[in-house]
PDB file of C-alpha atoms in Angstrom:
ATOM      1  CA  UNK U 601       9.034 -10.894  -2.561  1.00 57.00           C
ATOM      2  CA  UNK U 602       5.362 -10.647  -3.277  1.00 66.00           C
ATOM      3  CA  UNK U 603       4.360  -9.446  -6.704  1.00 65.00           C
ATOM      4  CA  UNK U 604       1.567  -7.308  -5.318  1.00 69.00           C
ATOM      5  CA  UNK U 605       3.832  -5.742  -2.730  1.00 66.00           C
ATOM      6  CA  UNK U 606       6.428  -4.900  -5.377  1.00 69.00           C
ATOM      7  CA  UNK U 607       3.759  -3.356  -7.602  1.00 72.00           C
ATOM      8  CA  UNK U 608       2.380  -1.304  -4.686  1.00 71.00           C
ATOM      9  CA  UNK U 609       5.867  -0.149  -3.748  1.00 69.00           C
ATOM     10  CA  UNK U 610       6.625   0.846  -7.312  1.00 66.00           C
ATOM     11  CA  UNK U 611       3.325   2.696  -7.518  1.00 69.00           C
ATOM     12  CA  UNK U 612       4.087   4.583  -4.334  1.00 66.00           C
ATOM     13  CA  UNK U 613       7.528   5.400  -5.597  1.00 64.00           C
ATOM     14  CA  UNK U 614       6.096   6.903  -8.750  1.00 62.00           C
ATOM     15  CA  UNK U 615       3.562   8.912  -6.780  1.00 64.00           C
ATOM     16  CA  UNK U 616       6.034  10.064  -4.136  1.00 62.00           C
ATOM     17  CA  UNK U 617       9.372   9.886  -5.909  1.00 59.00           C
ATOM     18  CA  UNK U 618       9.015  10.660  -9.550  1.00 61.00           C
ATOM     19  CA  UNK U 619      12.743  10.010  -9.909  1.00 60.00           C
ATOM     20  CA  UNK U 620      12.226   6.460  -8.714  1.00 57.00           C
ATOM     21  CA  UNK U 621      10.742   5.698 -12.109  1.00 54.00           C
ATOM     22  CA  UNK U 622      14.248   5.719 -13.569  1.00 51.00           C
ATOM     23  CA  UNK U 623      15.441   3.411 -10.802  1.00 45.00           C
TER      24      UNK U 623
END
């Protein structure tokens, strides 16, 4: 898994799914 991809996915999750932050 790419570090940048993971970061981007996490960022999107926070923007779209606020609950994802607790994931």
